[in-house]
Amino acid sequence: MSRRLLVRGGHVFDPVSGTAARADVVIDGERILDVGPGLDGDRVLEATGQLVVPGFIDCHVHVMLDDVNVLRLLQTPFSLRFFHAARNLRLTLRAGVTTVRDAAGADLGVKHAVTSGLVEGPDMRIAIGMLSPTGGHADEWLPSGGCVHALWPSYPGCPATVVDGPDDMRRTVRELLRAGADVLKVATTGGVISPRSDPRRAYFGPDEIAVLMAEARAARVSVMAHAHGTDGIKNAVRAGVRSIEHGVYLDEEAVEMMVDHGTWLVPTLSAPRALLRDGPAAAGLTDATRAKVVDVVAAHDASVRLAHAAGVRIAMGTDAGIAPHGENLRELELLAAQGLSPADALRAATTSAAELLGAADEIGEVAPGKRADLVLLEGTEVAVGNLAERLRGVVHRGVVVHRGDGGEPARAAGPARHTAEAMGAECPRDNAVPPVR
């Protein structure tokens, strides 16, 4: 017999209107049963004076990565990364992010650890690896002539993804799909932290990208394109990718193409700022890499403003792993600083992100029938400032996994009952995290 959870007295954010109105939310199992005034339930999660928003969706993370210092990575036992991933997933969920798209690094075992409840974390979509040519973003060849595979090592369950030519592309795409990829990721330009690639240069020929897209269509999966430079962005959009990741050097033609093709932009504004904030020494950046980071920031901001003004659809992604895990909601403040309204910034992490992932019928709204993923924020104003400090609760699949206010956990409705049963396993008084499933 289910015990319905009542989230009482909050102001529920409506992404359609961009406003919030006072309403209760009733959760039965993993689903939202009802939203409206004067509802009741068996247990209560008090939300008076708080904004109730859908669980946030981060469309670009790397849960297996939290260091880009190659020397440190080479001195770290490989298996330790999986324990770091468990910590990173926990931090992400407790930050209010209930769904992520991992853009390379996490394999099927990491995803299964979450879905089985072995590890606490958000629901996951995984790319497993990033397709790149020799000399491209996933090629870790160094000026010394060494190739250390510190950031993107291959291992059982995670195929090597440096490919050249249509046949190599086809084989590796099929290996990724066999390994459990939910989405395919391709680097159509160089990158910022890769040692010898150029973020402004386009990589892969039309024949290679065409094979990728044909295999993706056959498998009914979408393609996300790491793309900084203008030419590489345009090549990816022409080919029909679902989203451009980063999109640093957009121009008016590229933006117009994205609008015409319905291509999404996932900006990841947090990543270059995190590298500069941590400092080149801490991140292990060379002078050449740091120069690329500095060049990126101003151009990136301008491109987001240009894309938003033109009507390009934007979804939130943080590049967490480059940016710190658990600070994901900072991205919404950065989007707002580039001209998105608070409501649009919230949409980027809820309804828009859900649409990008093809999951709008499941997540992204606080509405009957949707999955019960909720975040409670202090204050009832629709605003994105200081979100981490305002976080007061996280509900994932109907379970309260975090209370950030130190207040009363969900309790039995009616007169107060100070018993373990009344407190409920989902909402322990000491804020210990219960099973996610």
CSV table of C-alpha atoms in Angstrom, one decimal:
chain,number,residue,atom,x,y,z
A,1,MET,CA,0.0,0.0,0.0
A,2,SER,CA,1.5,3.3,-1.1
A,3,ARG,CA,1.8,6.3,1.3
A,4,ARG,CA,1.2,9.5,-0.6
A,5,LEU,CA,3.6,12.3,0.0
A,6,LEU,CA,2.1,15.8,0.2
A,7,VAL,CA,4.3,18.7,-0.8
A,8,ARG,CA,2.3,21.4,0.9
A,9,GLY,CA,1.9,25.1,0.5
A,10,GLY,CA,4.7,25.9,-2.0
A,11,HIS,CA,4.5,28.1,-5.1
A,12,VAL,CA,4.7,25.7,-8.1
A,13,PHE,CA,6.6,27.0,-11.1
A,14,ASP,CA,4.7,26.6,-14.4
A,15,PRO,CA,7.2,26.6,-17.3
A,16,VAL,CA,4.5,27.4,-19.9
A,17,SER,CA,3.5,30.7,-18.3
A,18,GLY,CA,6.8,31.4,-16.6
A,19,THR,CA,5.0,32.2,-13.4
A,20,ALA,CA,4.4,30.4,-10.0
A,21,ALA,CA,1.2,30.0,-8.0
A,22,ARG,CA,0.5,28.5,-4.7
A,23,ALA,CA,-0.4,24.9,-4.9
A,24,ASP,CA,0.1,21.5,-3.2
A,25,VAL,CA,1.7,18.5,-5.0
A,26,VAL,CA,0.6,15.0,-4.2
A,27,ILE,CA,3.1,12.2,-5.0
A,28,ASP,CA,2.1,8.5,-5.2
A,29,GLY,CA,5.1,6.3,-5.7
A,30,GLU,CA,7.4,7.7,-8.4
A,31,ARG,CA,4.6,9.8,-10.1
A,32,ILE,CA,2.9,13.1,-9.4
A,33,LEU,CA,-0.7,12.3,-8.7
A,34,ASP,CA,-2.2,15.8,-8.5
A,35,VAL,CA,-1.3,19.5,-8.3
A,36,GLY,CA,-3.6,22.1,-6.9
A,37,PRO,CA,-4.9,23.8,-3.7
A,38,GLY,CA,-6.2,22.0,-0.7
A,39,LEU,CA,-4.8,18.5,-1.4
A,40,ASP,CA,-4.0,15.9,1.3
A,41,GLY,CA,-1.6,13.0,1.7
A,42,ASP,CA,-0.3,10.5,4.2
A,43,ARG,CA,3.0,12.4,4.8
A,44,VAL,CA,3.8,16.0,4.6
A,45,LEU,CA,6.8,17.9,3.1
A,46,GLU,CA,6.3,21.5,4.1
A,47,ALA,CA,7.0,24.0,1.3
A,48,THR,CA,5.4,27.2,2.5
A,49,GLY,CA,7.4,30.2,1.4
A,50,GLN,CA,9.3,28.1,-1.1
A,51,LEU,CA,9.4,27.8,-4.9
A,52,VAL,CA,8.7,24.3,-6.2
A,53,VAL,CA,10.3,23.6,-9.5
A,54,PRO,CA,10.9,20.5,-11.6
A,55,GLY,CA,14.0,18.5,-10.9
A,56,PHE,CA,16.8,20.1,-12.9
A,57,ILE,CA,18.3,18.5,-15.9
A,58,ASP,CA,22.0,18.9,-16.8
A,59,CYS,CA,22.5,17.9,-20.4
A,60,HIS,CA,26.4,17.9,-20.4
A,61,VAL,CA,28.3,16.3,-17.5
A,62,HIS,CA,31.3,14.0,-17.0
A,63,VAL,CA,30.7,12.2,-13.8
A,64,MET,CA,33.9,10.1,-14.2
A,65,LEU,CA,36.1,13.2,-14.4
A,66,ASP,CA,36.9,15.9,-11.8
A,67,ASP,CA,40.5,16.7,-12.6
A,68,VAL,CA,42.2,17.8,-15.9
A,69,ASN,CA,45.7,17.8,-14.5
A,70,VAL,CA,47.3,15.1,-16.6
A,71,LEU,CA,50.2,14.6,-14.2
A,72,ARG,CA,47.8,14.0,-11.2
A,73,LEU,CA,45.7,11.7,-13.3
A,74,LEU,CA,48.7,9.6,-14.3
A,75,GLN,CA,49.6,9.1,-10.6
A,76,THR,CA,46.0,8.1,-9.7
A,77,PRO,CA,44.9,4.5,-9.7
A,78,PHE,CA,42.5,4.0,-12.5
A,79,SER,CA,39.8,2.3,-10.5
A,80,LEU,CA,39.6,5.2,-8.1
A,81,ARG,CA,37.7,7.1,-10.8
A,82,PHE,CA,34.6,4.9,-10.2
A,83,PHE,CA,34.6,5.9,-6.5
A,84,HIS,CA,35.0,9.5,-7.5
A,85,ALA,CA,32.0,9.0,-9.9
A,86,ALA,CA,29.9,7.8,-7.0
A,87,ARG,CA,30.7,10.9,-5.0
A,88,ASN,CA,30.1,13.1,-8.1
A,89,LEU,CA,26.7,11.6,-8.7
A,90,ARG,CA,25.7,12.1,-5.1
A,91,LEU,CA,26.8,15.7,-5.2
A,92,THR,CA,24.9,16.3,-8.4
A,93,LEU,CA,21.7,14.8,-7.1
A,94,ARG,CA,21.9,16.8,-3.8
A,95,ALA,CA,22.4,19.9,-5.9
A,96,GLY,CA,18.9,19.5,-7.3
A,97,VAL,CA,19.9,17.8,-10.6
A,98,THR,CA,17.7,14.7,-11.0
A,99,THR,CA,18.6,13.8,-14.6
A,100,VAL,CA,22.0,14.1,-16.5
A,101,ARG,CA,23.4,13.4,-19.9
A,102,ASP,CA,26.9,12.2,-19.4
A,103,ALA,CA,28.9,13.4,-22.4
A,104,ALA,CA,31.8,10.9,-22.2
A,105,GLY,CA,33.4,8.8,-19.5
A,106,ALA,CA,30.6,7.0,-17.8
A,107,ASP,CA,29.9,3.5,-19.0
A,108,LEU,CA,26.9,1.1,-18.7
A,109,GLY,CA,28.1,-0.1,-15.3
A,110,VAL,CA,28.0,3.4,-13.8
A,111,LYS,CA,24.5,3.9,-15.2
A,112,HIS,CA,23.4,0.5,-13.8
A,113,ALA,CA,24.9,1.3,-10.4
A,114,VAL,CA,22.4,4.3,-10.2
A,115,THR,CA,19.4,2.6,-11.7
A,116,SER,CA,19.8,-0.4,-9.3
A,117,GLY,CA,20.1,1.9,-6.3
A,118,LEU,CA,23.6,0.7,-5.5
A,119,VAL,CA,24.8,4.3,-5.9
A,120,GLU,CA,22.9,7.5,-5.2
A,121,GLY,CA,22.6,9.7,-8.2
A,122,PRO,CA,20.4,11.3,-10.9
A,123,ASP,CA,18.9,9.3,-13.8
A,124,MET,CA,21.5,9.0,-16.5
A,125,ARG,CA,21.8,9.1,-20.3
A,126,ILE,CA,25.3,8.1,-21.4
A,127,ALA,CA,27.5,8.7,-24.5
A,128,ILE,CA,30.3,6.5,-23.2
A,129,GLY,CA,33.0,8.1,-25.4
A,130,MET,CA,33.6,11.0,-27.8
A,131,LEU,CA,34.3,10.4,-31.4
A,132,SER,CA,37.3,12.3,-32.7
A,133,PRO,CA,39.9,12.0,-35.5
A,134,THR,CA,43.6,11.7,-35.1
A,135,GLY,CA,44.8,15.1,-33.8
A,136,GLY,CA,41.3,16.0,-32.6
A,137,HIS,CA,39.8,16.6,-29.2
A,138,ALA,CA,39.9,13.1,-27.9
A,139,ASP,CA,43.4,12.4,-29.2
A,140,GLU,CA,45.7,12.9,-26.2
A,141,TRP,CA,48.9,12.9,-28.1
A,142,LEU,CA,51.5,15.2,-26.5
A,143,PRO,CA,54.3,17.3,-28.0
A,144,SER,CA,56.8,14.9,-26.5
A,145,GLY,CA,55.4,12.2,-28.8
A,146,GLY,CA,53.7,10.4,-25.9
A,147,CYS,CA,50.0,9.6,-25.8
A,148,VAL,CA,48.9,9.0,-22.3
A,149,HIS,CA,45.1,8.7,-22.4
A,150,ALA,CA,44.8,10.4,-19.1
A,151,LEU,CA,41.4,12.1,-19.6
A,152,TRP,CA,39.7,9.6,-21.9
A,153,PRO,CA,41.2,6.1,-21.4
A,154,SER,CA,39.6,3.1,-23.1
A,155,TYR,CA,38.8,0.1,-21.0
A,156,PRO,CA,36.3,-2.8,-21.2
A,157,GLY,CA,32.9,-1.2,-21.6
A,158,CYS,CA,34.4,2.0,-23.0
A,159,PRO,CA,35.8,1.6,-26.6
A,160,ALA,CA,38.7,3.8,-28.0
A,161,THR,CA,37.1,6.6,-30.0
A,162,VAL,CA,39.8,8.1,-32.1
A,163,VAL,CA,38.7,7.2,-35.6
A,164,ASP,CA,39.7,8.1,-39.2
A,165,GLY,CA,37.6,7.4,-42.3
A,166,PRO,CA,34.1,6.2,-42.8
A,167,ASP,CA,34.8,2.5,-42.1
A,168,ASP,CA,36.5,3.3,-38.8
A,169,MET,CA,33.7,5.6,-37.9
A,170,ARG,CA,31.0,3.0,-38.6
A,171,ARG,CA,32.8,0.3,-36.6
A,172,THR,CA,33.4,2.5,-33.6
A,173,VAL,CA,29.8,3.9,-33.6
A,174,ARG,CA,28.6,0.3,-33.5
A,175,GLU,CA,30.9,-0.5,-30.7
A,176,LEU,CA,29.6,2.4,-28.6
A,177,LEU,CA,26.0,1.4,-29.3
A,178,ARG,CA,26.9,-2.2,-28.3
A,179,ALA,CA,28.4,-0.9,-25.1
A,180,GLY,CA,25.1,0.8,-24.2
A,181,ALA,CA,25.3,4.4,-25.5
A,182,ASP,CA,22.0,6.3,-25.3
A,183,VAL,CA,23.4,9.1,-27.4
A,184,LEU,CA,26.4,9.5,-29.7
A,185,LYS,CA,28.9,12.3,-29.2
A,186,VAL,CA,31.2,13.6,-31.9
A,187,ALA,CA,33.9,16.3,-31.8
A,188,THR,CA,33.5,18.3,-35.1
A,189,THR,CA,36.1,20.8,-33.8
A,190,GLY,CA,39.2,20.7,-31.6
A,191,GLY,CA,38.9,21.5,-27.9
A,192,VAL,CA,40.3,23.8,-25.3
A,193,ILE,CA,41.9,21.3,-22.9
A,194,SER,CA,43.1,18.8,-25.5
A,195,PRO,CA,46.9,19.4,-25.9
A,196,ARG,CA,47.3,19.6,-29.7
A,197,SER,CA,43.9,20.4,-31.2
A,198,ASP,CA,42.5,23.7,-32.3
A,199,PRO,CA,39.0,24.7,-31.1
A,200,ARG,CA,38.5,26.9,-34.1
A,201,ARG,CA,39.4,24.2,-36.6
A,202,ALA,CA,36.8,21.9,-38.1
A,203,TYR,CA,37.5,18.1,-37.9
A,204,PHE,CA,36.0,15.2,-39.8
A,205,GLY,CA,35.0,15.2,-43.4
A,206,PRO,CA,31.5,15.1,-44.7
A,207,ASP,CA,31.8,11.4,-45.6
A,208,GLU,CA,32.8,10.5,-42.0
A,209,ILE,CA,30.0,12.6,-40.4
A,210,ALA,CA,27.4,11.1,-42.9
A,211,VAL,CA,28.3,7.6,-41.8
A,212,LEU,CA,27.9,8.6,-38.1
A,213,MET,CA,24.5,10.1,-38.8
A,214,ALA,CA,23.3,7.1,-40.8
A,215,GLU,CA,24.2,4.8,-38.0
A,216,ALA,CA,22.6,7.0,-35.4
A,217,ARG,CA,19.3,7.1,-37.4
A,218,ALA,CA,19.4,3.3,-37.8
A,219,ALA,CA,19.8,2.9,-34.0
A,220,ARG,CA,17.3,5.7,-33.3
A,221,VAL,CA,19.7,7.7,-31.1
A,222,SER,CA,20.5,11.3,-31.3
A,223,VAL,CA,23.9,12.9,-31.8
A,224,MET,CA,25.5,15.7,-29.7
A,225,ALA,CA,28.4,17.6,-31.3
A,226,HIS,CA,31.2,19.1,-29.3
A,227,ALA,CA,31.8,22.2,-31.5
A,228,HIS,CA,33.6,25.4,-30.7
A,229,GLY,CA,34.6,26.8,-34.1
A,230,THR,CA,32.2,28.2,-36.7
A,231,ASP,CA,33.0,25.8,-39.5
A,232,GLY,CA,32.7,22.7,-37.4
A,233,ILE,CA,29.4,24.0,-35.9
A,234,LYS,CA,28.0,24.5,-39.4
A,235,ASN,CA,29.2,21.1,-40.6
A,236,ALA,CA,27.4,19.5,-37.6
A,237,VAL,CA,24.2,21.4,-38.1
A,238,ARG,CA,24.1,20.5,-41.8
A,239,ALA,CA,24.5,16.9,-41.0
A,240,GLY,CA,21.5,17.0,-38.6
A,241,VAL,CA,23.0,16.7,-35.1
A,242,ARG,CA,20.5,17.2,-32.3
A,243,SER,CA,22.6,19.6,-30.3
A,244,ILE,CA,25.7,21.8,-30.4
A,245,GLU,CA,27.7,21.6,-27.2
A,246,HIS,CA,29.6,24.8,-26.3
A,247,GLY,CA,29.1,26.7,-29.5
A,248,VAL,CA,31.8,29.2,-28.7
A,249,TYR,CA,32.4,30.9,-32.0
A,250,LEU,CA,28.9,31.3,-33.5
A,251,ASP,CA,28.2,33.8,-36.3
A,252,GLU,CA,24.9,35.0,-37.8
A,253,GLU,CA,24.9,32.3,-40.5
A,254,ALA,CA,25.5,29.5,-38.0
A,255,VAL,CA,22.7,30.8,-35.7
A,256,GLU,CA,20.3,31.1,-38.7
A,257,MET,CA,21.1,27.5,-39.6
A,258,MET,CA,20.5,26.3,-36.1
A,259,VAL,CA,17.1,28.0,-36.0
A,260,ASP,CA,16.2,26.5,-39.5
A,261,HIS,CA,17.3,23.0,-38.5
A,262,GLY,CA,15.9,23.1,-35.0
A,263,THR,CA,19.3,22.5,-33.5
A,264,TRP,CA,19.7,22.9,-29.8
A,265,LEU,CA,22.6,24.8,-28.1
A,266,VAL,CA,24.0,23.5,-24.8
A,267,PRO,CA,26.4,26.4,-23.9
A,268,THR,CA,28.3,25.1,-20.8
A,269,LEU,CA,29.3,28.6,-19.7
A,270,SER,CA,30.6,27.2,-16.4
A,271,ALA,CA,33.5,25.3,-17.8
A,272,PRO,CA,36.0,27.9,-19.0
A,273,ARG,CA,35.3,30.1,-16.0
A,274,ALA,CA,36.0,27.2,-13.7
A,275,LEU,CA,39.4,26.6,-15.4
A,276,LEU,CA,40.3,30.3,-15.0
A,277,ARG,CA,39.0,30.4,-11.4
A,278,ASP,CA,41.0,27.4,-10.3
A,279,GLY,CA,44.1,28.8,-11.9
A,280,PRO,CA,46.5,27.3,-14.5
A,281,ALA,CA,48.8,25.7,-12.0
A,282,ALA,CA,45.9,23.9,-10.1
A,283,ALA,CA,44.4,22.7,-13.4
A,284,GLY,CA,47.8,21.7,-14.8
A,285,LEU,CA,47.2,23.9,-17.8
A,286,THR,CA,50.0,24.8,-20.2
A,287,ASP,CA,50.5,28.4,-21.3
A,288,ALA,CA,49.0,27.5,-24.7
A,289,THR,CA,45.9,25.9,-23.2
A,290,ARG,CA,45.4,28.8,-20.8
A,291,ALA,CA,45.5,31.1,-23.8
A,292,LYS,CA,42.8,29.1,-25.4
A,293,VAL,CA,40.6,29.3,-22.3
A,294,VAL,CA,41.0,33.1,-22.0
A,295,ASP,CA,40.1,33.5,-25.7
A,296,VAL,CA,37.0,31.4,-25.2
A,297,VAL,CA,35.2,33.3,-22.4
A,298,ALA,CA,34.3,36.6,-24.1
A,299,ALA,CA,33.5,34.9,-27.5
A,300,HIS,CA,31.3,32.3,-25.7
A,301,ASP,CA,29.2,34.9,-23.9
A,302,ALA,CA,28.7,36.8,-27.1
A,303,SER,CA,27.6,33.7,-29.0
A,304,VAL,CA,25.0,32.8,-26.3
A,305,ARG,CA,23.6,36.3,-26.5
A,306,LEU,CA,23.5,36.1,-30.3
A,307,ALA,CA,21.8,32.6,-30.3
A,308,HIS,CA,19.2,33.6,-27.7
A,309,ALA,CA,18.2,36.7,-29.5
A,310,ALA,CA,17.8,34.8,-32.7
A,311,GLY,CA,15.5,32.2,-31.1
A,312,VAL,CA,17.9,29.2,-30.9
A,313,ARG,CA,16.6,26.7,-28.4
A,314,ILE,CA,18.9,26.5,-25.4
A,315,ALA,CA,19.2,23.7,-22.8
A,316,MET,CA,21.4,23.7,-19.7
A,317,GLY,CA,24.7,21.9,-19.6
A,318,THR,CA,27.6,22.6,-17.2
A,319,ASP,CA,30.5,20.4,-18.4
A,320,ALA,CA,30.7,19.3,-14.8
A,321,GLY,CA,33.9,17.5,-14.4
A,322,ILE,CA,35.6,20.5,-15.9
A,323,ALA,CA,33.4,22.7,-13.8
A,324,PRO,CA,32.9,21.4,-10.2
A,325,HIS,CA,30.3,18.7,-9.6
A,326,GLY,CA,27.6,19.9,-7.2
A,327,GLU,CA,27.8,23.5,-8.5
A,328,ASN,CA,25.6,22.8,-11.5
A,329,LEU,CA,23.0,25.5,-10.8
A,330,ARG,CA,25.5,28.2,-11.2
A,331,GLU,CA,25.0,27.7,-15.0
A,332,LEU,CA,21.5,29.2,-14.7
A,333,GLU,CA,22.9,32.4,-13.3
A,334,LEU,CA,25.4,32.6,-16.2
A,335,LEU,CA,22.6,32.1,-18.7
A,336,ALA,CA,20.6,34.9,-17.1
A,337,ALA,CA,23.6,37.1,-17.3
A,338,GLN,CA,23.6,36.6,-21.1
A,339,GLY,CA,20.0,37.8,-21.5
A,340,LEU,CA,17.8,34.9,-20.7
A,341,SER,CA,14.9,35.8,-18.4
A,342,PRO,CA,14.7,33.9,-15.1
A,343,ALA,CA,11.8,31.9,-16.5
A,344,ASP,CA,13.8,31.1,-19.7
A,345,ALA,CA,16.8,30.1,-17.6
A,346,LEU,CA,14.6,27.7,-15.5
A,347,ARG,CA,13.1,26.3,-18.7
A,348,ALA,CA,16.6,25.6,-20.1
A,349,ALA,CA,17.1,23.3,-17.1
A,350,THR,CA,13.6,21.8,-17.1
A,351,THR,CA,11.1,21.7,-20.0
A,352,SER,CA,13.6,22.6,-22.7
A,353,ALA,CA,16.2,20.1,-21.4
A,354,ALA,CA,13.6,17.4,-21.2
A,355,GLU,CA,12.6,18.1,-24.8
A,356,LEU,CA,16.2,18.0,-26.0
A,357,LEU,CA,16.5,14.5,-24.3
A,358,GLY,CA,13.3,13.3,-25.8
A,359,ALA,CA,11.8,12.9,-22.4
A,360,ALA,CA,9.2,15.6,-22.2
A,361,ASP,CA,6.5,13.1,-21.5
A,362,GLU,CA,8.3,12.0,-18.3
A,363,ILE,CA,10.2,14.9,-16.8
A,364,GLY,CA,10.6,18.7,-16.9
A,365,GLU,CA,7.3,19.8,-15.4
A,366,VAL,CA,5.4,19.5,-12.0
A,367,ALA,CA,2.3,18.0,-13.5
A,368,PRO,CA,0.1,15.0,-12.9
A,369,GLY,CA,1.5,11.8,-14.5
A,370,LYS,CA,5.1,13.2,-14.7
A,371,ARG,CA,7.9,11.6,-12.7
A,372,ALA,CA,8.1,13.0,-9.2
A,373,ASP,CA,11.3,14.9,-9.5
A,374,LEU,CA,11.1,18.2,-7.5
A,375,VAL,CA,13.4,20.9,-6.1
A,376,LEU,CA,12.3,23.3,-3.3
A,377,LEU,CA,13.9,26.7,-3.3
A,378,GLU,CA,13.7,29.3,-0.5
A,379,GLY,CA,11.5,32.3,-1.6
A,380,THR,CA,8.5,32.3,-4.0
A,381,GLU,CA,9.9,34.6,-6.7
A,382,VAL,CA,10.8,33.2,-10.1
A,383,ALA,CA,14.5,34.0,-9.9
A,384,VAL,CA,17.8,32.1,-10.5
A,385,GLY,CA,20.1,34.1,-8.3
A,386,ASN,CA,21.9,32.2,-5.5
A,387,LEU,CA,20.2,28.9,-6.3
A,388,ALA,CA,22.6,26.7,-4.3
A,389,GLU,CA,22.0,28.8,-1.2
A,390,ARG,CA,18.3,28.7,-1.7
A,391,LEU,CA,18.1,25.0,-2.0
A,392,ARG,CA,15.8,23.5,0.6
A,393,GLY,CA,14.8,20.1,-0.7
A,394,VAL,CA,15.3,17.5,-3.5
A,395,VAL,CA,12.8,14.8,-4.4
A,396,HIS,CA,13.8,12.2,-6.9
A,397,ARG,CA,11.4,9.6,-8.1
A,398,GLY,CA,9.1,10.4,-5.2
A,399,VAL,CA,11.7,10.0,-2.5
A,400,VAL,CA,13.1,12.9,-0.5
A,401,VAL,CA,16.8,12.5,-1.0
A,402,HIS,CA,18.0,15.8,0.5
A,403,ARG,CA,16.8,18.5,2.9
A,404,GLY,CA,18.9,21.6,2.9
A,405,ASP,CA,17.1,23.7,5.5
A,406,GLY,CA,17.7,21.6,8.6
A,407,GLY,CA,13.9,21.7,9.2
A,408,GLU,CA,11.4,19.0,9.8
A,409,PRO,CA,11.4,16.1,7.3
A,410,ALA,CA,8.2,14.7,5.8
A,411,ARG,CA,5.9,13.6,8.6
A,412,ALA,CA,2.6,11.9,9.0
A,413,ALA,CA,-0.4,14.1,8.2
A,414,GLY,CA,-2.5,15.2,11.1
A,415,PRO,CA,-1.4,15.5,14.7
A,416,ALA,CA,2.4,15.3,15.3
A,417,ARG,CA,3.6,11.7,16.0
A,418,HIS,CA,7.2,11.3,17.2
A,419,THR,CA,7.8,7.8,16.0
A,420,ALA,CA,10.1,6.2,13.5
A,421,GLU,CA,7.2,5.2,11.4
A,422,ALA,CA,5.7,8.7,11.4
A,423,MET,CA,9.1,10.2,10.4
A,424,GLY,CA,9.3,7.8,7.4
A,425,ALA,CA,12.3,6.1,5.9
A,426,GLU,CA,12.5,8.7,3.1
A,427,CYS,CA,13.0,11.7,5.4
A,428,PRO,CA,15.2,10.8,8.4
A,429,ARG,CA,15.7,13.5,11.0
A,430,ASP,CA,19.5,13.5,10.7
A,431,ASN,CA,19.3,14.1,6.9
A,432,ALA,CA,20.9,10.8,6.1
A,433,VAL,CA,20.2,9.9,2.5
A,434,PRO,CA,17.8,7.0,2.0
A,435,PRO,CA,17.7,4.7,-1.0
A,436,VAL,CA,17.0,6.5,-4.2
A,437,ARG,CA,14.7,3.8,-5.5
